[in-house]
XYZ file of C-alpha atoms in Angstrom:
561
model
C 0.120 -0.097 0.210
C 2.961 2.725 1.119
C 4.583 1.640 -2.085
C 1.515 2.081 -3.880
C 0.892 5.764 -2.466
C 4.663 6.554 -3.065
C 4.019 5.944 -6.720
C 0.410 7.825 -7.217
C 2.143 10.997 -5.710
C 5.562 10.451 -8.034
C 2.951 10.122 -11.305
C 1.209 12.903 -9.428
C 4.522 15.292 -9.183
C 5.851 14.359 -12.763
C 2.703 15.556 -14.187
C 2.403 18.887 -12.440
C 6.139 19.097 -13.527
C 5.195 18.331 -17.441
C 2.016 20.772 -17.243
C 4.418 23.509 -15.606
C 6.778 22.823 -18.583
C 4.305 23.632 -21.250
C 2.815 26.801 -19.693
C 5.755 28.198 -17.662
C 7.230 29.553 -20.160
C 4.334 31.668 -21.335
C 3.744 32.119 -17.210
C 5.382 35.982 -17.325
C 4.062 37.155 -20.324
C 0.512 36.532 -18.890
C 1.199 37.961 -15.608
C 2.562 40.834 -17.521
C -0.807 41.189 -19.358
C -2.169 40.989 -16.279
C 0.013 43.496 -14.555
C -1.077 46.451 -17.153
C -4.917 45.901 -16.177
C -5.033 46.751 -12.538
C -3.270 49.034 -9.614
C -3.855 46.146 -7.448
C -1.121 44.088 -5.990
C -0.377 40.853 -7.496
C -1.667 38.760 -4.853
C -5.223 40.140 -6.367
C -4.634 38.730 -9.685
C -1.130 36.859 -10.306
C -3.587 33.381 -8.771
C -6.257 33.668 -11.007
C -3.280 33.674 -14.166
C -2.018 30.592 -12.525
C -5.463 29.053 -12.445
C -6.233 29.801 -16.377
C -2.650 28.288 -17.345
C -3.548 25.195 -15.044
C -0.306 25.903 -12.036
C -0.780 26.755 -8.347
C -0.722 29.885 -7.096
C 2.161 29.661 -5.580
C 3.684 29.206 -8.828
C 2.560 32.683 -10.478
C 2.619 34.473 -7.243
C 6.787 34.153 -6.896
C 7.818 35.573 -10.022
C 5.122 38.375 -9.830
C 6.282 39.528 -6.362
C 9.842 38.884 -7.661
C 10.305 40.656 -10.706
C 10.522 44.634 -10.354
C 7.834 44.992 -13.425
C 5.593 43.065 -12.168
C 5.599 43.906 -9.132
C 5.739 47.292 -9.298
C 2.248 49.691 -9.034
C 0.745 50.318 -12.710
C -1.567 53.152 -13.383
C -3.035 53.893 -16.252
C 0.435 56.214 -17.271
C 3.128 54.182 -16.370
C 6.791 56.063 -15.991
C 9.942 53.912 -15.819
C 12.957 56.569 -14.536
C 16.271 55.021 -14.827
C 18.529 55.512 -11.882
C 21.480 53.447 -13.300
C 25.028 54.393 -12.794
C 25.135 57.149 -15.913
C 21.975 58.757 -15.087
C 23.274 59.097 -11.435
C 26.449 60.556 -12.197
C 24.598 62.756 -14.527
C 23.578 65.286 -12.129
C 23.980 63.354 -8.884
C 20.679 61.851 -8.907
C 19.189 65.362 -8.419
C 16.571 64.251 -11.300
C 14.864 61.203 -9.309
C 12.963 64.055 -6.822
C 12.416 66.278 -10.160
C 10.419 63.594 -11.721
C 8.420 62.926 -8.864
C 7.177 66.801 -8.319
C 6.453 67.373 -12.317
C 4.552 64.272 -12.546
C 2.684 64.361 -8.827
C 3.805 60.758 -7.702
C 6.383 59.331 -5.857
C 9.082 56.505 -6.685
C 7.003 53.150 -5.798
C 3.084 54.733 -5.593
C -0.294 55.300 -7.929
C -1.210 59.060 -7.633
C -4.272 59.243 -5.932
C -6.589 59.061 -8.939
C -4.977 56.155 -10.321
C -3.482 58.066 -13.512
C 0.282 57.800 -13.137
C 2.911 55.890 -11.507
C 6.681 55.884 -11.147
C 8.687 52.875 -11.087
C 12.650 53.615 -10.764
C 14.722 51.399 -13.001
C 18.865 50.385 -12.869
C 19.332 50.922 -16.673
C 17.734 51.830 -19.581
C 20.407 51.946 -21.990
C 20.351 55.753 -22.550
C 23.604 56.240 -20.711
C 25.123 58.409 -23.608
C 21.989 60.909 -22.614
C 21.136 60.710 -19.042
C 19.188 61.243 -17.162
C 16.400 58.983 -18.925
C 12.925 57.974 -19.047
C 10.537 55.454 -20.446
C 6.733 57.096 -20.686
C 5.318 54.116 -21.435
C 7.280 52.823 -24.781
C 8.509 56.451 -25.276
C 11.806 57.405 -23.897
C 13.022 60.860 -22.988
C 16.430 62.070 -21.964
C 18.424 65.268 -21.478
C 17.253 67.440 -18.145
C 13.643 68.038 -19.261
C 12.461 64.410 -18.662
C 9.233 64.605 -17.709
C 5.472 66.542 -19.438
C 5.656 69.133 -17.230
C 4.038 72.937 -17.999
C 2.086 73.345 -21.075
C 3.960 74.348 -24.197
C 7.283 72.654 -22.646
C 8.324 69.644 -25.093
C 10.446 67.010 -23.111
C 13.151 66.233 -25.363
C 13.445 63.276 -27.618
C 16.144 60.329 -26.935
C 18.978 60.399 -29.539
C 19.628 57.709 -31.328
C 23.204 55.574 -29.574
C 25.930 57.347 -31.790
C 28.111 54.446 -32.752
C 31.279 54.574 -34.439
C 34.231 51.907 -35.668
C 37.900 51.961 -34.301
C 39.573 49.261 -35.879
C 39.267 49.632 -39.395
C 37.065 46.542 -40.410
C 34.338 45.900 -37.838
C 33.322 43.334 -36.719
C 30.279 43.910 -34.606
C 29.284 47.363 -36.298
C 29.374 46.089 -39.801
C 26.202 46.348 -40.182
C 25.423 49.771 -38.217
C 28.780 51.031 -39.703
C 29.749 49.822 -42.463
C 26.621 48.561 -44.190
C 27.849 45.166 -44.257
C 24.341 43.323 -45.457
C 23.350 40.357 -42.390
C 22.402 36.971 -43.910
C 25.089 36.517 -46.225
C 26.919 33.127 -44.114
C 24.025 31.222 -42.923
C 22.649 30.074 -46.278
C 26.548 29.006 -47.190
C 26.900 27.405 -43.903
C 23.717 25.228 -43.497
C 23.616 24.433 -47.233
C 27.442 22.864 -47.027
C 26.711 20.810 -44.254
C 29.841 20.707 -42.460
C 28.715 22.308 -38.690
C 32.230 21.039 -37.614
C 33.275 23.480 -39.343
C 31.392 26.238 -37.772
C 32.933 25.182 -34.601
C 36.213 24.913 -35.671
C 36.173 28.539 -36.981
C 35.030 29.854 -33.603
C 37.258 27.275 -31.329
C 40.575 29.025 -33.892
C 39.363 32.339 -32.878
C 39.843 32.440 -29.464
C 36.703 34.451 -29.083
C 35.773 34.692 -25.476
C 31.798 35.500 -24.330
C 31.159 39.340 -23.897
C 28.938 39.157 -21.382
C 31.394 39.374 -18.390
C 32.942 35.781 -17.322
C 34.858 35.379 -20.467
C 34.603 31.741 -21.117
C 35.754 30.171 -24.116
C 32.769 30.494 -26.433
C 33.636 27.200 -28.704
C 34.755 25.158 -25.185
C 31.327 26.293 -24.152
C 29.337 24.913 -27.164
C 31.330 21.548 -26.966
C 30.212 21.373 -23.705
C 26.675 20.865 -25.067
C 28.116 17.855 -26.575
C 25.451 18.132 -29.396
C 23.121 16.652 -27.149
C 19.464 16.115 -28.570
C 17.438 18.742 -27.174
C 20.234 21.180 -27.034
C 19.193 24.663 -26.885
C 21.037 28.037 -27.416
C 19.429 31.044 -25.899
C 21.171 34.681 -27.113
C 20.989 36.601 -23.922
C 19.898 40.395 -24.003
C 18.631 40.503 -21.182
C 22.437 41.614 -19.408
C 21.499 45.279 -18.044
C 25.013 46.631 -16.789
C 24.118 50.284 -16.072
C 26.666 52.041 -18.046
C 26.762 49.752 -20.998
C 24.235 49.579 -23.968
C 25.874 47.675 -26.531
C 23.401 45.350 -26.843
C 20.110 47.276 -27.026
C 22.574 48.902 -29.969
C 22.789 45.913 -32.171
C 19.166 44.546 -31.748
C 17.917 48.079 -32.606
C 20.013 48.598 -35.572
C 21.493 44.956 -36.742
C 18.480 42.224 -35.458
C 19.456 39.915 -38.172
C 23.560 40.035 -37.304
C 22.292 38.845 -34.122
C 20.036 36.260 -35.365
C 22.392 34.807 -37.915
C 25.125 34.526 -35.235
C 22.501 32.717 -33.261
C 21.465 30.570 -36.324
C 25.488 29.320 -36.391
C 25.770 29.443 -32.988
C 22.278 26.579 -33.176
C 24.045 24.844 -35.949
C 26.979 24.158 -34.599
C 25.416 22.640 -31.194
C 23.290 20.488 -33.174
C 20.196 22.437 -31.918
C 16.955 22.954 -33.396
C 15.515 25.621 -31.271
C 16.858 28.937 -29.983
C 15.764 31.726 -27.841
C 16.242 35.536 -27.431
C 15.457 37.143 -23.938
C 15.409 40.838 -24.569
C 15.189 43.141 -21.629
C 11.725 44.387 -20.672
C 13.165 48.250 -20.141
C 14.434 47.654 -23.831
C 10.905 48.140 -26.295
C 12.305 49.587 -29.238
C 15.349 46.240 -29.637
C 12.123 43.625 -28.545
C 9.934 45.158 -31.247
C 13.146 44.678 -33.954
C 13.898 41.576 -32.696
C 10.552 40.119 -33.178
C 9.864 41.623 -36.837
C 13.585 40.385 -37.402
C 12.617 37.196 -36.388
C 9.227 36.352 -38.633
C 11.301 37.893 -41.679
C 13.861 35.309 -41.276
C 11.039 32.662 -40.833
C 9.474 34.107 -44.130
C 13.091 33.973 -46.273
C 13.536 30.700 -45.273
C 16.391 30.981 -42.763
C 14.235 29.542 -39.638
C 11.820 26.743 -39.843
C 11.692 22.757 -40.600
C 13.978 22.734 -43.525
C 16.089 25.773 -43.673
C 16.797 27.153 -47.054
C 16.250 23.329 -48.493
C 18.039 21.243 -46.401
C 17.361 18.727 -43.376
C 18.613 21.367 -40.577
C 15.383 22.683 -38.467
C 15.343 25.375 -36.597
C 12.919 27.266 -34.646
C 13.966 30.547 -33.087
C 11.350 32.712 -30.553
C 11.469 36.057 -28.466
C 10.939 36.215 -25.263
C 10.495 39.725 -22.856
C 12.527 39.779 -19.756
C 10.866 41.093 -16.727
C 12.954 43.636 -14.926
C 15.737 41.937 -12.705
C 19.364 43.008 -13.049
C 20.572 39.067 -11.523
C 18.189 37.505 -14.303
C 21.405 38.492 -16.768
C 23.187 35.484 -15.290
C 22.591 32.328 -17.138
C 20.990 30.482 -13.902
C 18.892 33.167 -13.208
C 18.316 33.711 -16.972
C 17.215 29.824 -17.433
C 15.167 30.236 -13.853
C 13.039 33.717 -16.039
C 12.581 31.268 -19.094
C 10.877 29.035 -16.786
C 8.473 31.089 -15.291
C 10.285 31.407 -12.166
C 11.924 33.691 -9.875
C 15.110 34.751 -11.646
C 17.440 33.794 -8.738
C 20.562 32.315 -9.753
C 21.001 28.375 -8.982
C 24.096 26.422 -7.328
C 26.103 24.637 -10.167
C 27.147 22.167 -11.048
C 25.058 21.377 -12.655
C 26.347 23.501 -15.631
C 23.405 24.729 -17.755
C 25.317 22.697 -20.715
C 24.420 19.275 -18.931
C 21.299 20.389 -17.421
C 19.671 24.091 -18.402
C 16.223 24.830 -19.371
C 13.597 22.298 -18.392
C 17.072 20.438 -18.041
C 18.020 20.154 -21.557
C 21.528 21.007 -22.196
C 21.382 24.814 -22.629
C 24.357 27.383 -24.418
C 24.062 30.924 -23.623
C 25.921 33.553 -25.140
C 25.489 37.456 -24.842
C 24.035 39.365 -27.967
C 27.386 40.903 -28.390
C 29.213 37.786 -28.880
C 26.786 35.612 -31.200
C 27.180 39.362 -33.303
C 30.775 38.278 -33.651
C 29.857 34.917 -35.442
C 29.132 35.632 -38.476
C 32.545 37.575 -39.784
C 34.979 34.863 -37.952
C 33.013 32.402 -39.981
C 33.412 34.261 -43.264
C 36.264 35.402 -42.716
C 37.929 32.665 -40.806
C 38.882 32.190 -37.186
C 42.277 32.891 -37.714
C 41.716 36.248 -39.160
C 39.724 37.051 -36.114
C 42.569 35.715 -33.556
C 45.340 38.285 -35.469
C 43.215 40.877 -33.804
C 43.162 41.965 -29.814
C 45.474 40.482 -27.956
C 47.329 36.574 -27.661
C 45.667 36.393 -24.985
C 42.532 38.028 -25.628
C 41.729 38.454 -29.286
C 39.583 40.350 -31.059
C 36.939 43.515 -30.831
C 34.622 44.826 -28.325
C 31.902 47.582 -27.961
C 32.780 50.101 -24.886
C 30.615 52.154 -24.107
C 31.252 55.527 -23.101
C 28.562 57.896 -20.966
C 26.784 61.315 -21.190
C 29.966 63.024 -19.477
C 31.955 62.350 -21.736
C 33.009 65.085 -24.324
C 31.840 62.174 -27.040
C 29.781 59.927 -25.444
C 28.651 56.616 -27.920
C 29.654 52.915 -28.570
C 32.913 52.670 -29.931
C 34.352 49.062 -31.439
C 38.113 49.114 -30.652
C 40.394 45.906 -30.247
C 40.966 44.253 -27.289
C 44.135 45.448 -26.088
C 43.585 49.136 -26.470
C 44.567 51.633 -23.712
C 42.042 53.044 -21.540
C 43.218 56.251 -21.988
C 43.057 56.621 -25.545
C 39.604 55.137 -25.326
C 38.744 57.893 -22.969
C 40.596 61.054 -24.000
C 40.522 60.431 -28.244
C 37.639 58.762 -28.969
C 36.009 60.130 -25.725
C 37.499 63.487 -25.661
C 37.697 63.397 -22.266
C 34.445 65.152 -20.294
C 32.431 67.731 -21.551
C 32.479 71.529 -20.421
C 36.254 70.636 -19.947
C 35.181 69.433 -16.334
C 37.857 67.891 -14.360
C 37.144 63.731 -13.879
C 36.979 62.560 -10.587
C 36.728 59.079 -11.006
C 35.930 56.260 -14.232
C 33.814 53.417 -13.382
C 34.524 50.397 -15.729
C 33.253 47.274 -16.340
C 29.317 47.336 -15.073
C 28.035 48.639 -11.442
C 30.012 46.230 -9.503
C 33.154 46.410 -11.948
C 35.437 49.140 -10.729
C 36.849 52.455 -10.138
C 40.091 53.546 -12.007
C 41.595 57.169 -11.333
C 42.039 60.078 -13.695
C 46.037 59.297 -13.486
C 45.159 54.914 -13.534
C 44.551 54.902 -17.525
C 47.649 53.475 -18.515
C 45.754 50.052 -18.754
C 45.086 47.834 -21.390
C 41.435 47.190 -22.027
C 41.806 43.203 -21.263
C 40.326 41.093 -18.326
C 43.740 40.255 -17.232
C 45.107 43.878 -17.192
C 41.518 45.896 -15.629
C 42.069 42.864 -12.823
C 45.583 43.507 -12.181
C 44.132 47.239 -11.284
C 40.637 46.180 -9.057
C 38.421 46.972 -12.111
C 36.849 44.409 -14.494
C 36.053 44.179 -17.774
C 32.399 43.314 -17.921
C 30.595 44.710 -20.811
C 32.665 47.615 -20.905
C 30.902 50.599 -19.957
C 32.916 53.418 -19.076
C 30.890 56.014 -16.786
C 32.926 58.717 -15.780
C 32.383 60.855 -12.350
C 33.121 64.391 -11.912
C 34.234 66.535 -9.508
C 30.964 67.654 -8.577
C 29.682 63.967 -7.111
C 30.655 63.461 -4.295
C 32.173 59.974 -2.823
C 29.811 58.969 0.244
C 26.619 59.469 -2.545
C 28.820 57.203 -5.313
C 29.751 54.700 -2.081
C 25.765 54.628 -1.396
C 24.902 54.333 -4.736
C 26.840 51.534 -5.447
C 25.371 49.888 -2.220
C 22.251 51.126 -3.327
C 22.463 49.017 -6.231
C 23.571 46.324 -4.574
C 20.552 45.987 -1.904
C 18.301 46.502 -4.912
C 19.146 43.581 -7.211
C 20.390 40.524 -5.368
C 17.992 38.321 -6.118
C 18.053 37.282 -2.617
C 18.787 33.568 -3.630
C 21.577 33.287 -1.103
C 21.830 34.690 2.893
C 25.299 36.388 2.578
C 24.094 38.727 -0.630
C 20.721 39.228 0.579
C 21.489 40.272 4.147
C 25.228 41.464 3.340
C 24.288 44.009 0.952
C 21.435 45.683 2.686
C 23.711 45.660 5.932
C 26.708 47.543 3.772
C 24.022 50.375 2.377
C 22.891 50.551 6.559
C 26.743 51.321 6.706
C 27.596 53.562 3.899
C 24.581 55.908 4.921
C 25.673 56.147 8.552
C 28.459 57.083 7.569
C 31.913 57.128 9.460
C 35.444 55.357 9.079
C 34.927 51.659 7.937
C 36.389 49.298 10.574
C 36.042 45.397 11.332
C 31.967 44.922 10.529
C 33.125 46.118 6.861
C 36.114 43.603 7.149
C 34.226 40.894 7.989
C 31.406 41.743 5.449
C 33.783 41.966 2.948
C 34.443 38.167 3.829
C 31.640 37.110 3.563
C 30.278 38.483 0.348
C 33.223 37.312 -1.250
C 33.591 33.890 0.002
C 30.048 32.828 0.514
C 27.839 34.286 -2.076
C 26.307 32.338 -4.691
C 27.186 34.028 -7.840
C 29.732 36.521 -8.800
C 26.988 39.306 -7.869
C 27.541 38.943 -4.657
C 31.683 38.416 -4.784
C 32.092 41.117 -6.889
C 30.986 44.004 -4.242
C 33.720 44.424 -1.795
C 36.433 44.968 -4.917
C 34.191 47.458 -6.499
C 34.091 48.876 -2.758
C 37.587 48.943 -2.552
C 38.372 50.112 -5.773
C 35.985 53.180 -4.929
C 38.276 53.686 -1.917
C 41.360 53.481 -3.837
C 40.538 56.498 -6.189
C 39.408 58.358 -3.619
C 42.316 58.142 -1.337
C 40.645 56.390 1.568
C 42.180 53.375 2.830
C 39.427 52.192 5.642
C 41.497 49.015 7.404
C 40.082 45.663 6.029
C 39.412 47.529 2.690
C 42.853 47.066 0.725
C 43.451 44.913 -1.765
């Protein structure tokens, strides 16, 4: 009898798991639509969404309360204002209270009449023109953000300035050089040699451009061309200060999809997924449009270009979570769960999306693959440095005289990027610090820029390559304000999956707000975050704070490298 009951429970669990697998990938979209129709909290509408998908209420309540876009109150007019690093540096965060006054509503609230709601987000991808906000899906940038008195029109958001510094762009081949996409995939799939694609990428030495820098060919090989393999294009990485992914998805989505198709082919995957940040509504629309055209032109479908290669590609929308750019958290999001990091092993290449082998490459990584396959891995390997080959998009923030995205070879001096490409700071302002590699990357002093743009070179100076966003701070921003901003980001964006990061980031914010000289408690906090955090998010907080202390001349006990 006990065996029968146990078998019955297992069958029920398996049935629930299969049902969750079918409905889970639709869950976030259903929740997002329900969120737009009410100003009530998730507890009032999420269970009904779960019921409609034949899921338990908890399956919907978890993500609805976790993701910022779903948990935030919504009015009939929903405004998202950027509080990310570049927008903060533009006016030391003073744009936030101004937007609140102009809209008549505080951040995180809905106006009494339900007409307007205001949500603070960490990056909108307008770091070159901040501060910025999204009014529905309409971006606004510059000093006059929100609709104010009659007759004053808010400034429209300018397109991303982009330029090549290599002479033969890889990533900007379409956006700057006008090179058409879809020139490589038809020939590759018709040739019937997926191993050839893998060999060229291996010869190129291409590493992932999302921050960790793993060799792309090694990640592809780890999936082993196993049946059911999935390749995910990660467009949900939102490092404040970087807008490279938004640039590529908006200006050249076909190249991103061609890189995804080649990656699927090399990995033996019949399914590709593109996850795009909800904060990038135009990029989301462009990617969906490009996927539709790719099917119409025979690039995707049950018989790509008349071959026996089948490839289905879909586009999914993020829901507002920085940590969901981490690959295990991204997989959790695609499964309709909270976007929390998961312990490894097992690695996604063995057990990823719905336990299938899953390869996650970010958008910039995939955009380089067509160039590599067309011109050969050896040609790509001759660029950059012997240890870190190829090119990289570097994004310069609004404080620069010439902000924008520049394609450079890895190994280019950061001083050259800041002075020759960026032109120094605008209006002749004196720089105080440069943040490199994202919100938890690291800070460099103006006199410490003689460092190559490589993972190893920047790590030796306490910074990080990351997405290679460079945010300039001028003398108007107080060091204590920058420190508090770093901890505010950490506390707000910690996914909460592990207590060292969840509790430690909040404690760090409390210490930063209290002021005073750091001491033994800071030292203990640094050790716990570095040694016990589940993912790189928590482990990167102490090095970022240490680098900030070095730049501003502080040598607090326990925070020296």
